Short mmCIF file of C-alpha atoms and ligand atoms in Angstrom, two decimals:
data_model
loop_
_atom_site.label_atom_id
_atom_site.label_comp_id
_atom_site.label_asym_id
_atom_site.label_seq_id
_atom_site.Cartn_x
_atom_site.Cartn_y
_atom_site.Cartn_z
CA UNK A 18 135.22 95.07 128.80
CA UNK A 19 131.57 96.63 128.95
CA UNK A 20 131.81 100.45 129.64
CA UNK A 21 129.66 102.02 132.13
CA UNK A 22 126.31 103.91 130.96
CA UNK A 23 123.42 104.97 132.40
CA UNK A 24 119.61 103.66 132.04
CA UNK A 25 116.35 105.47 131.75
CA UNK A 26 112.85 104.01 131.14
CA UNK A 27 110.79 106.82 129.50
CA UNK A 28 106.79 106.70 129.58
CA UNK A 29 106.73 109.09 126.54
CA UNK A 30 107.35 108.82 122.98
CA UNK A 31 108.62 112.48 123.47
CA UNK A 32 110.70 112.26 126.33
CA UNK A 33 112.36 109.33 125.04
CA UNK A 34 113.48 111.25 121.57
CA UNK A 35 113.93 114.25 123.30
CA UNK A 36 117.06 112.55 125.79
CA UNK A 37 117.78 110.76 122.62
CA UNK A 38 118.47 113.77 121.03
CA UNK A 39 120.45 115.89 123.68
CA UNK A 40 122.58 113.07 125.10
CA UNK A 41 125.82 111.81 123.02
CA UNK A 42 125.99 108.34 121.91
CA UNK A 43 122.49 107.15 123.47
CA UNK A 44 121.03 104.11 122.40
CA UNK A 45 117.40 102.79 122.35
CA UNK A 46 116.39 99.61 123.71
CA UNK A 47 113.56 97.34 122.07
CA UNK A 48 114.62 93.70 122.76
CA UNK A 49 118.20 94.23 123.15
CA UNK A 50 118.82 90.99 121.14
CA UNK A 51 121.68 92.73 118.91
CA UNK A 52 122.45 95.97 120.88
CA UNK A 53 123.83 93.89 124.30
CA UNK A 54 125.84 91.94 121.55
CA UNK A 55 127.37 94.82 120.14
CA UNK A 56 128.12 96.43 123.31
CA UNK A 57 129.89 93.14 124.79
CA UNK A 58 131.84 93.18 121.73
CA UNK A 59 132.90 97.34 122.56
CA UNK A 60 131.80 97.81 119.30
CA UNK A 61 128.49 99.90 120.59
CA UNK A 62 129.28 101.94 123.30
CA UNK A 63 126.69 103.94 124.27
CA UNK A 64 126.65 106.79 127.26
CA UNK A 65 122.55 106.27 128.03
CA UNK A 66 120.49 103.13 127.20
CA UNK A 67 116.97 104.32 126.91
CA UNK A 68 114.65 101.31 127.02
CA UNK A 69 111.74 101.92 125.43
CA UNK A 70 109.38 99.12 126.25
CA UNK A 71 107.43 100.92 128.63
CA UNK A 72 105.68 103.58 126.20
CA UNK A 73 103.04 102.56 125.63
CA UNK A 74 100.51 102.24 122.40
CA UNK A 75 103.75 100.57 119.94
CA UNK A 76 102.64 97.08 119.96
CA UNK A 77 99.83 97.03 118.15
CA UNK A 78 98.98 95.39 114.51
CA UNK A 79 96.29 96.97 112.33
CA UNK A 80 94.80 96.07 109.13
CA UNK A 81 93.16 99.19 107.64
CA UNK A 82 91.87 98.91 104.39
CA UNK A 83 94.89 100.50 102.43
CA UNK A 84 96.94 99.50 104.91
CA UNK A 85 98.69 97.15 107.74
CA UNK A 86 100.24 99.13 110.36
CA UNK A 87 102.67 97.58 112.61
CA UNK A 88 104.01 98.75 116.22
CA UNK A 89 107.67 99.54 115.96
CA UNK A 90 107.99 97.34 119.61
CA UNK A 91 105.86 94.80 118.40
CA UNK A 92 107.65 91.56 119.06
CA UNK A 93 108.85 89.48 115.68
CA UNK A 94 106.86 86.05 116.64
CA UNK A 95 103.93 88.73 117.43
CA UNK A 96 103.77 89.84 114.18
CA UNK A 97 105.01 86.63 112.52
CA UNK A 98 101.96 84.66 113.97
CA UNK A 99 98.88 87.01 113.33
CA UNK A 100 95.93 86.12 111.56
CA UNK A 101 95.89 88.68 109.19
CA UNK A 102 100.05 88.76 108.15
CA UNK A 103 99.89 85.40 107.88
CA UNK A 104 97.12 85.57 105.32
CA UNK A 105 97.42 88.61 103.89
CA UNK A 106 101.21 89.53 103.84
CA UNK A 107 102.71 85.72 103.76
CA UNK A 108 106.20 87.29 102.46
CA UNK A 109 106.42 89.30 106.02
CA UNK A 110 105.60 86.61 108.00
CA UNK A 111 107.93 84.11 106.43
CA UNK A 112 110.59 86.72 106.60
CA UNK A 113 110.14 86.94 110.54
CA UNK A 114 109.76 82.91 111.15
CA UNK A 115 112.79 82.34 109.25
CA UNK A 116 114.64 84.65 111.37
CA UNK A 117 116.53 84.49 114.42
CA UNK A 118 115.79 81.50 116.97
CA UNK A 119 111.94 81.14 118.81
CA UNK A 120 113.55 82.82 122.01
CA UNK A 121 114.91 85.37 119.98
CA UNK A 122 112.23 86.24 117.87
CA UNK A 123 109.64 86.61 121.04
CA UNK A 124 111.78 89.09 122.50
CA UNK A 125 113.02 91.36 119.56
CA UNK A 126 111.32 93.62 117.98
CA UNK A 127 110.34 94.69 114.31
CA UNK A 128 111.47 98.28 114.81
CA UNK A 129 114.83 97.10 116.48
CA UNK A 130 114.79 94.32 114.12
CA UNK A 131 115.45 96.65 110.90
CA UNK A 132 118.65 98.51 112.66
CA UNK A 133 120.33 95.49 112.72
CA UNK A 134 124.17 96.09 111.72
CA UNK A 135 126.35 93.60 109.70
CA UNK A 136 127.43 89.98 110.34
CA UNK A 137 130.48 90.73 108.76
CA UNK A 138 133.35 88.50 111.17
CA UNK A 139 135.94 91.17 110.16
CA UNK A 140 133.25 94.09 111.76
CA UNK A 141 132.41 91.77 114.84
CA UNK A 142 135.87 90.43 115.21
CA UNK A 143 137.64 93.29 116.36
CA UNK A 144 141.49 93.87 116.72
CA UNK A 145 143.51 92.38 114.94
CA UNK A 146 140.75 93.29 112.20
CA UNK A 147 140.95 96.70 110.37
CA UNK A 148 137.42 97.89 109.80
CA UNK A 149 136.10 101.07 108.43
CA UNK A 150 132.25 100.51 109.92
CA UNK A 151 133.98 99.64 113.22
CA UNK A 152 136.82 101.98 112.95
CA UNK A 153 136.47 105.10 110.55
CA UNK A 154 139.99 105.47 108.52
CA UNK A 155 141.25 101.92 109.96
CA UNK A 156 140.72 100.12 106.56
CA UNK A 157 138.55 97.12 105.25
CA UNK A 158 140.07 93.92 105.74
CA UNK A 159 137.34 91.78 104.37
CA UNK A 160 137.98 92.81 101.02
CA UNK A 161 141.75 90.60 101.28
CA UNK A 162 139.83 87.81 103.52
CA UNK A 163 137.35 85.47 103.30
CA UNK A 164 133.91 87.69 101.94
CA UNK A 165 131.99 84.30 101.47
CA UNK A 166 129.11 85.67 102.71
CA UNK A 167 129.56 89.54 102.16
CA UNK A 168 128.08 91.88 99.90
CA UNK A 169 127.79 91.07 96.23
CA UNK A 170 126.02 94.46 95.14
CA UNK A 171 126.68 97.96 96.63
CA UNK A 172 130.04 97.24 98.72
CA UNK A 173 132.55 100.44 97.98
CA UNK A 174 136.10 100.30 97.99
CA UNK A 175 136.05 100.65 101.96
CA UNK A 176 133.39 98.69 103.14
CA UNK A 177 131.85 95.06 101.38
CA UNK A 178 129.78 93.77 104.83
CA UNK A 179 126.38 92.64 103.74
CA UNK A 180 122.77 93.62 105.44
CA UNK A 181 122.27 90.65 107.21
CA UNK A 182 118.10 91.12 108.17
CA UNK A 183 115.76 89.28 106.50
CA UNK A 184 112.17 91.90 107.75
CA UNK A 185 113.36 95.00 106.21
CA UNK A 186 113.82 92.52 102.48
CA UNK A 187 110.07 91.58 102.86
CA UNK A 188 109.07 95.53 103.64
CA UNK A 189 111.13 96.95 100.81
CA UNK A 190 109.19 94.17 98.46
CA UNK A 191 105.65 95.87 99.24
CA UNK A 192 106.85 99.50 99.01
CA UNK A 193 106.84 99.94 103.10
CA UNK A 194 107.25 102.87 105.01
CA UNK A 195 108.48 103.74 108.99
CA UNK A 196 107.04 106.33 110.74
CA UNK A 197 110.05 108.02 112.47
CA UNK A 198 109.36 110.27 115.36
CA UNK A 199 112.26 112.83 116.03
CA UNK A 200 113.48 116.40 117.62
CA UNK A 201 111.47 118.01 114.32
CA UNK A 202 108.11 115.77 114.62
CA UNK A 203 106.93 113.07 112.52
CA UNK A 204 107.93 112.03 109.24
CA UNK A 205 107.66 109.01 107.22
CA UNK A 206 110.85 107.32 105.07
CA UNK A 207 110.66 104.62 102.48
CA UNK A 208 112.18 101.30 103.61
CA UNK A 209 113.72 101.84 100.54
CA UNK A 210 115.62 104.75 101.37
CA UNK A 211 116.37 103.79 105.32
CA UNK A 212 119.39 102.32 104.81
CA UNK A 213 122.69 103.89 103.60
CA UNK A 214 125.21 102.12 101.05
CA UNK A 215 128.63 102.37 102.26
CA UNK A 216 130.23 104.56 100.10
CA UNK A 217 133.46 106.39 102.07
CA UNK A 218 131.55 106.31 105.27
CA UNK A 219 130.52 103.03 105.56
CA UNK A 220 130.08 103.70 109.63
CA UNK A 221 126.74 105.94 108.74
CA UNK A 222 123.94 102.96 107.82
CA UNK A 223 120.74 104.55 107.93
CA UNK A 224 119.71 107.85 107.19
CA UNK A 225 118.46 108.43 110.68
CA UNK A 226 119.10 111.11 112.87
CA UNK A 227 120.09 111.40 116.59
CA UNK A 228 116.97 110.74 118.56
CA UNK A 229 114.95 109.63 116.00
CA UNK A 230 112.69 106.83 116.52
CA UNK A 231 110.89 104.47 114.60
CA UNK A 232 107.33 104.44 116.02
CA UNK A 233 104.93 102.57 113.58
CA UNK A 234 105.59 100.31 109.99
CA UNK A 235 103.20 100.64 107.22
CA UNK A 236 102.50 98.48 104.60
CA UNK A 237 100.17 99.44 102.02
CA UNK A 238 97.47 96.46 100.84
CA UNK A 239 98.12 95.01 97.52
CA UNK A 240 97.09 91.73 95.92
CA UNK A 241 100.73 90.85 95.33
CA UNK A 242 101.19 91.00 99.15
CA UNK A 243 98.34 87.84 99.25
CA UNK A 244 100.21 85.95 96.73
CA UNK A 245 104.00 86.46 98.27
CA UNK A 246 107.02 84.07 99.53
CA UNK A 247 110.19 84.73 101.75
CA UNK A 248 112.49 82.26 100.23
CA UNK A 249 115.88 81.99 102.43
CA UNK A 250 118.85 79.57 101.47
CA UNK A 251 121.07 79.42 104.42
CA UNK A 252 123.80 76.83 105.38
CA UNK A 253 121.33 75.21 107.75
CA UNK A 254 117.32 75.01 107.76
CA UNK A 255 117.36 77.32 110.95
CA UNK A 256 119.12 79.69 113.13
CA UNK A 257 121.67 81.25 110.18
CA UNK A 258 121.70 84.09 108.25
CA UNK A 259 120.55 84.10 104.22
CA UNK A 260 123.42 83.60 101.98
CA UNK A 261 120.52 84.28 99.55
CA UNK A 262 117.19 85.47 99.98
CA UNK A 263 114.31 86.94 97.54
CA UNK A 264 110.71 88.49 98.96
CA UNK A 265 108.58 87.90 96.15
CA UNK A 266 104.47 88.66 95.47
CA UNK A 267 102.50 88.50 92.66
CA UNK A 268 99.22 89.67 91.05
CA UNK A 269 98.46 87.42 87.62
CA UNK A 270 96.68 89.02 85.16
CA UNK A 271 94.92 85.64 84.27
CA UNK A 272 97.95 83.55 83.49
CA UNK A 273 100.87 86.68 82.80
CA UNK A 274 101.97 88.88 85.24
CA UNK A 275 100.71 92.02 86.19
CA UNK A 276 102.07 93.80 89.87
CA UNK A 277 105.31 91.87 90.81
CA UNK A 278 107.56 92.47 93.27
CA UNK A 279 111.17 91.21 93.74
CA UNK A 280 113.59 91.82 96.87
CA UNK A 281 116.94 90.30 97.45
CA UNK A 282 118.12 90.04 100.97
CA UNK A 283 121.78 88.41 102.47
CA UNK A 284 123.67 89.82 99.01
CA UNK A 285 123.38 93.50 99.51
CA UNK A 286 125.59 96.33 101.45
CA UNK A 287 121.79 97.16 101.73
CA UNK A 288 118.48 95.71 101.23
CA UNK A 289 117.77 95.42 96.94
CA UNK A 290 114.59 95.85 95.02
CA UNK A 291 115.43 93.91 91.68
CA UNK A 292 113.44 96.43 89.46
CA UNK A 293 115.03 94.52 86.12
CA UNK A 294 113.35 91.30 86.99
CA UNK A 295 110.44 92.55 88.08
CA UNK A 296 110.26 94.87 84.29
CA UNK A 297 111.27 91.55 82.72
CA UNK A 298 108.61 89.16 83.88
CA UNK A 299 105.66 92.13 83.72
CA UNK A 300 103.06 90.95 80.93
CA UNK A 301 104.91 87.78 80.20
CA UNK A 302 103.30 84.45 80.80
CA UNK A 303 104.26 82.29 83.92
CA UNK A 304 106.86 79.16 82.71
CA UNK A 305 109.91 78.25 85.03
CA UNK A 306 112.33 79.71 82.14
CA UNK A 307 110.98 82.93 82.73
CA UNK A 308 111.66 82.67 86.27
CA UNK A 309 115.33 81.48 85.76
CA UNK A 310 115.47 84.64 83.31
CA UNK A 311 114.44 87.02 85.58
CA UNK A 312 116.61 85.26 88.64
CA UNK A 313 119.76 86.07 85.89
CA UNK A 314 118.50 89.66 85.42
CA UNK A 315 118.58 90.28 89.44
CA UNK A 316 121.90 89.25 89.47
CA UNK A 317 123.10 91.07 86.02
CA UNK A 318 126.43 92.61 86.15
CA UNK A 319 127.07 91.33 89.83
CA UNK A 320 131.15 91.29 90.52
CA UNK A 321 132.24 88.51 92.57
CA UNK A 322 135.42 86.40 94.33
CA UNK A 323 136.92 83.07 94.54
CA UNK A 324 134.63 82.48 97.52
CA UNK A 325 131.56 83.89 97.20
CA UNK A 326 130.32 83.60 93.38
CA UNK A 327 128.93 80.75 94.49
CA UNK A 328 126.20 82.78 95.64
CA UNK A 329 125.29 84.12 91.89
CA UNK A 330 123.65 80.72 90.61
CA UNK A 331 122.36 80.13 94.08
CA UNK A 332 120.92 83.23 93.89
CA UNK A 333 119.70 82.68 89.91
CA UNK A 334 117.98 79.95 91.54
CA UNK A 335 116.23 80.79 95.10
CA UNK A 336 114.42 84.14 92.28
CA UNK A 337 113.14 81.52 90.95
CA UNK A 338 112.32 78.91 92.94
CA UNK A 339 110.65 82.34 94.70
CA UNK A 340 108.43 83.18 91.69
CA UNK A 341 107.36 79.58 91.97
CA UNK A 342 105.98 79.56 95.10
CA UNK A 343 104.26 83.08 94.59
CA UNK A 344 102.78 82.27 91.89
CA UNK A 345 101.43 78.97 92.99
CA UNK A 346 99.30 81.19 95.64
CA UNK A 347 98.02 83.92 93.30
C1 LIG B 410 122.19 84.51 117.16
C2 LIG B 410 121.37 85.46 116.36
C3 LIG B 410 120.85 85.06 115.14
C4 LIG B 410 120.09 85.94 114.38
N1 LIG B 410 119.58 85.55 113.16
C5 LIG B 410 118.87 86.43 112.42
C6 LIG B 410 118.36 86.07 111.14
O1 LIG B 410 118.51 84.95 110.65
N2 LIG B 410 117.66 87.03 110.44
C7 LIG B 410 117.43 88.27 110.94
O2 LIG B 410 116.78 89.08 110.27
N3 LIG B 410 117.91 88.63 112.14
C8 LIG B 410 118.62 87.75 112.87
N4 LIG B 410 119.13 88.13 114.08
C9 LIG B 410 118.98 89.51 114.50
C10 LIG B 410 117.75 89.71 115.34
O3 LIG B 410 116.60 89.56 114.53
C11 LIG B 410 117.87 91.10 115.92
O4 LIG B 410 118.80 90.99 116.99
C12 LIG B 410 116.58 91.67 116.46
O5 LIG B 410 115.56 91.71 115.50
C13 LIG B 410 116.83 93.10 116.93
O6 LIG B 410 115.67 93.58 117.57
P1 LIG B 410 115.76 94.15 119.06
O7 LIG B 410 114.44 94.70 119.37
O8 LIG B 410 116.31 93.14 120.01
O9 LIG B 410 116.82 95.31 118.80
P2 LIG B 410 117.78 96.01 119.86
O10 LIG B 410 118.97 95.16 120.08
O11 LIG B 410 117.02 96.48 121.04
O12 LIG B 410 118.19 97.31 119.01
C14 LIG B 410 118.90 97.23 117.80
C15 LIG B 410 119.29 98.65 117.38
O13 LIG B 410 118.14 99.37 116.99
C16 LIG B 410 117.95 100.53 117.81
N5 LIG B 410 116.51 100.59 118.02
C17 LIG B 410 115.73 99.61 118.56
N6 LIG B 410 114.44 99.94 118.42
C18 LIG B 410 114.40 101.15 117.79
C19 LIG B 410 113.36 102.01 117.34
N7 LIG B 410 112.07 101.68 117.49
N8 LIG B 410 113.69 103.18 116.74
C20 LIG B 410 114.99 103.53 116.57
N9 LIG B 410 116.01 102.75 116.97
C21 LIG B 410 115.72 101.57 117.56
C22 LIG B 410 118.77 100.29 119.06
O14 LIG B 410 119.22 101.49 119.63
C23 LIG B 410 119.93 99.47 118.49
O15 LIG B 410 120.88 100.33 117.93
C24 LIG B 410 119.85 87.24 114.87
C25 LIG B 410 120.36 87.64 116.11
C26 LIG B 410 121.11 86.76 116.85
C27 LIG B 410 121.65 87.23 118.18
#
């Protein structure tokens, strides 16, 4: 049963982190795709929903010359259908059409979009399920069930749910930031460092603090950005999560690699740069072996199950199949 709460509709950037901040368990509202979910489920119950959507000034989408920057309340099929993402950044936009359903992507947002929490059934399923995320101390019970689709790198001994977005995969590829306003002003954090692995406190996902708030997304310009793919296998074409994913862009250097860049989304407790393939392919010349070889060195060392090391070749292969397509547009 939904708990009571109360609503507020701030005008401000600051009054909305400042109630943020002195109110227990508030929430912010961008689309309220996932949050409403979550809160049906009693999984989120928050004492204040602060909707957001009328500050104003968070929509926009700006291509400086270093730099894209991005609205946090931007809506995804906003973003997804611009001129400039789609030409510049392909990676991002593919990562937000692939996402989601049409109705859902026109009224979510990219800020929203990147707090996401896990698909995990034993996390969404509730009692009888034990769940640390859901229930600190209660126990994992994913990790004696069916983790078909859970994480294959970073899961801990209490907690193997997977990061189910496919955004944040495309922003960690091209080295992007958020602009996070909170209690202490602004700051900026790597996309790289937003999200938390789940060590023993799987519950804490992000490195966040009360009240803060994701106001803008910057992506700084590179050439690999132009040349770039979101690849997403999924058990059906649309509307489904990745069961593998990989954000790739490249720069050639006539026909070997220079700048590459190689994300892995639907496999991690949180979003993965793959830093050995990209050191693998740097310098070498394009062939499809390569690609397979740098596809196995993404997925080096991976542990898996009965039901999910399916998802190691699959993976092998959508790196690949990724470089491919990148390197077809450079
Ligand atoms: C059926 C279904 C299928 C989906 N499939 C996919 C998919 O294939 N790939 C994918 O990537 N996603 C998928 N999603 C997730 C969807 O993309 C997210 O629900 C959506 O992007 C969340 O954005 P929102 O604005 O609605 O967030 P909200 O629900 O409003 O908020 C989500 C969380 O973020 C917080 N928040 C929101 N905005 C901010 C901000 N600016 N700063 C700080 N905190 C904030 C909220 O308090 C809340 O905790 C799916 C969702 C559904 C329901």
């Amino acid at each position: 049963m939904m708990q009571p709460f109360s609503y507020f509709r701030p005008t401000s950037l600051a009054e909305a982190v400042n109630s943020a901040a002195r109110v227990q368990n508030a929430r912010f509202i961008g689309g309220g795709t996932t949050l409403f979910d979550l809160m049906k489920l009693d999984i989120e119950v928050p004492t204040t929903l602060i909707d957001v959507t009328a500050i104003p000034g968070l929509t926009g989408i700006e291509a400086e010359t270093h730099q894209l920057i991005i609205g946090a309340l931007a809506r995804m099929s906003d973003v997804a259908a611009h001129p400039i993402v789609r030409d510049q950044y392909p990676a991002l936009s593919e990562s937000l059409w692939k996402a989601a359903s049409q109705q859902l992507r026109n009224m979510a947002t990219v800020g929203g979009n990147l707090l996401q929490r896990t698909r995990c059934p034993y996390f969404r399923g509730g009692e009888p399920y034990r769940c640390n995320k859901r229930a600190p101390g209660s126990g994992c019970s994913a990790k004696d069930g069916i983790d078909r689709g859970l994480a294959l790198f970073g899961g801990s001994d209490a907690c193997i749910a997977n990061y189910p977005g496919d955004w944040a995969i495309a922003l960690l590829a091209f080295d992007a930031e958020v602009e996070v306003v909170g209690l202490g002003g602004v700051r900026r954090i790597r996309v790289e460092d937003l999200h938390r692995e789940p060590g023993t406190t799987p519950h804490i996902e992000t490195v966040l603090r009360p009240g803060d708030f994701i106001s803008r997304i910057l992506v700084p310009t590179t050439k690999s950005a132009r040349a770039s793919t979101y690849h997403k296998i999924r058990d059906r074409e649309s509307y489904a999560f990745a069961l593998t994913s990989a954000a790739v862009g490249v720069e050639m250097d006539g026909k070997r690699f220079g700048d590459i860049r190689i994300a892995l989304g639907g496999v991690g407790a949180k979003p993965i740069r793959a830093r050995a393939a990209e050191a693998l392919l740097k310098g070498q010349p394009y062939s499809r072996e390569i690609a397979l070889q740098a596809g196995e060195a993404a997925f080096s060392g991976v542990r898996t199950s009965p039901h999910n090391a399916f998802r190691v070749p699959l993976g092998i292969q959508t790196v690949a199949d990724a470089i491919d397509i990148a390197v077809k547009r450079a």
